[in-house]
Amino acid sequence: MKQVKKALVILLCACLMLAASGCKKGAKTVSEDDALTLKMIFTGVGEMKDSAEVWEQFNEKLGDYLPNTTVDFEVIPNSDYAEKWKLISASKEKVDVSWFGWMLNLSDEVNRGSIQSLDDYYQYVPDLVNELPDWLLKLGTLNNKSYVVPIAQMMTNLPYGVCTQKELAEKYHLDTEAISKIFDKEEMITREDFKPFEEYLAALQEAGELRKGVSKSFIATIASKIGGLGQFKENLVANACIDWHSEDLKVYDRLHDFPESMAYYEMIHDWYQKGYIRKDILSLTDAAEDEGKENGYVLWCTSYFKDNTQRMSAQYGIDVVSFPIYQRLYIPYNTPTTNLAVPKTAVSPERSMKLIELLNTKKGKDLYNLLVYGIEGKHYNKVNDTTIQWLEPQAPGTSSENNYGYANWAIGNVFNSYETQFDTPGWNEYLEKDINGHATPSPLTGFTLDTTPIKLELAQYAAIEKEYSYIEFGTNDNFKDLLEERNEKYKQAGSDKIIEEIRKQVNAFKESKH
């Protein structure tokens, strides 16, 4: 009898295992003929007055693209998203497509098993693979496996420009074109390259036109390009950086490998002594308050895009000259700030990926724009195939007071979105072709830094960096002694360990590519 019972138990266990295996297999191979409701969560201003109506229209149209499929949407505010995501993944709530953004760490989520690897499912979405650049898809990988689909938008570092009052630039002969050419060179920026600025500031001071001098933004954006990170250095974390212009993936220590960066501190201190930098710069609560004013700063920095002079003049209400100063564009290696993922609880990852494909390719452009902007004639009027007149009081995705409208970057490919009266005409094409299209992808694309082994050291490093941040503005005569003091504290806090750990991870990544 015991042997019979034992046999029955074994048979029962085998049946249960077979059933479980069958369920698991079935969950991943839902037939295209099976009706399925996908749950999609994304970040935004919450459910709005007309959300239900728009989403109903979305599902009515979806059948023409993805038969037997409907979508149940949930919008979670930015401020709540990370916490809500933890609850959803911990409770194993069924979610089929999820927005995955800057407040979530890819390495942590992969280790927790909250999202799926996508490699096996790209075969079902050929349009997605063909339309999105290979470098973009690689940004969603970890350890050579794909986990998120990055949402296409401007993916580069910010291009920067300098602004000054037009009347001053013309009167004191600031050669903006020559300066732009100087700062566009391949070589490392040196103090000599700042000579045109120094001559301009000296002429303004002599004429009693220096006003507020140079702003904090100018110092932080332009002057720090001497040595240090330089033209082609991508900061990884703390004191570690790489040369994004090189494939050797050498990890540099900013504290020791760039002695020429001392020229920056010497120049800034000289400027402070000469009065080019205001004496109360360290106590300013609003660093940008005097930018763009008649009697404000005479040099300040902004991001620089096409038609910048016109846009900045309109923004400030005075005539300014804006010219490019740092246009070397690269695409950082790290996971983009906005992506779409397939959670572990997805019933049919194939169907989830097909929805993601629709939201990110030309095939599903109309569906995507419906989800972002709502209903034509109610929320907007169409001007042409690419432009709409937005009818709600606030820009899309900016206010819960609107009847409808969500941020295009939270839902799908931004370059497929309509332009509104809030956008510069041709802006999407400009960002896609002139900005992304002329950028160099980081040689670390596909690498994800695991900071867990150096978590304590990084926290200590950040605290010391904050403690000594005032040195950057040239206010101290003993800046050399202060820098030595700061660097010694960095060393005691583990700056060498940070470099060692990052080099180990980068070398492992380099080996994995061969």
Coordinates of N, CA and C in Angstrom, one line a residue, residues 10 14 18 52 93 141 166 186 213 258 274 278 292-293 296 309 336 436 442 455 478 482-483 488 498:
I10 N 4.1 10.5 -6.6 CA 5.0 10.8 -7.7 C 4.2 11.2 -8.9
A14 N 4.2 14.8 -10.8 CA 4.5 14.9 -12.2 C 3.4 15.6 -13.0
L18 N 3.7 19.2 -14.8 CA 3.4 19.3 -16.2 C 2.4 20.4 -16.5
A52 N -11.1 58.6 -20.6 CA -11.9 57.4 -20.9 C -12.4 57.5 -22.3
E93 N 1.2 42.2 -9.6 CA 0.0 42.7 -10.4 C 0.3 42.6 -11.9
T141 N 20.2 48.0 -23.1 CA 20.7 46.7 -22.7 C 21.5 46.7 -21.4
K166 N 23.3 92.5 -27.4 CA 23.7 92.8 -28.8 C 24.4 94.1 -28.9
E186 N 39.4 70.1 -32.3 CA 39.6 68.8 -31.8 C 40.4 68.8 -30.6
G213 N 29.0 91.3 -14.8 CA 30.1 90.4 -15.2 C 29.6 89.2 -15.8
F258 N 44.7 64.8 -15.2 CA 44.6 66.1 -16.0 C 45.2 67.3 -15.2
K274 N 40.0 90.5 -10.9 CA 39.8 91.6 -11.8 C 38.4 92.2 -11.7
R278 N 31.3 88.7 -9.9 CA 30.7 89.5 -8.8 C 31.1 89.0 -7.5
G292 N 20.0 87.9 -19.1 CA 19.0 88.4 -20.0 C 18.4 89.7 -19.6
K293 N 19.1 90.5 -18.8 CA 18.7 91.8 -18.4 C 19.6 92.9 -19.0
G296 N 22.2 93.4 -16.5 CA 22.6 92.1 -15.8 C 24.0 91.6 -16.3
T309 N 19.4 83.0 -31.3 CA 19.4 84.5 -31.1 C 18.0 85.0 -31.0
P336 N 18.6 55.6 -21.1 CA 17.9 56.8 -21.3 C 16.9 57.1 -20.2
N436 N 20.7 64.5 -33.0 CA 21.0 63.0 -32.9 C 21.8 62.5 -34.1
S442 N 28.4 57.0 -27.4 CA 29.5 56.7 -26.5 C 30.0 55.3 -26.8
K455 N 29.0 52.1 -3.1 CA 27.9 53.0 -2.7 C 28.4 54.0 -1.6
N478 N 44.0 81.1 -1.7 CA 44.7 79.8 -1.4 C 44.0 78.6 -2.1
L482 N 43.6 74.6 -1.1 CA 42.2 74.0 -0.9 C 42.0 72.8 -1.8
L483 N 42.5 72.9 -3.0 CA 42.4 71.7 -3.9 C 43.2 70.5 -3.4
E488 N 42.9 65.2 -1.0 CA 43.3 64.3 0.0 C 42.1 63.7 0.7
I498 N 37.0 53.8 -6.1 CA 36.0 54.1 -7.1 C 36.6 53.8 -8.5

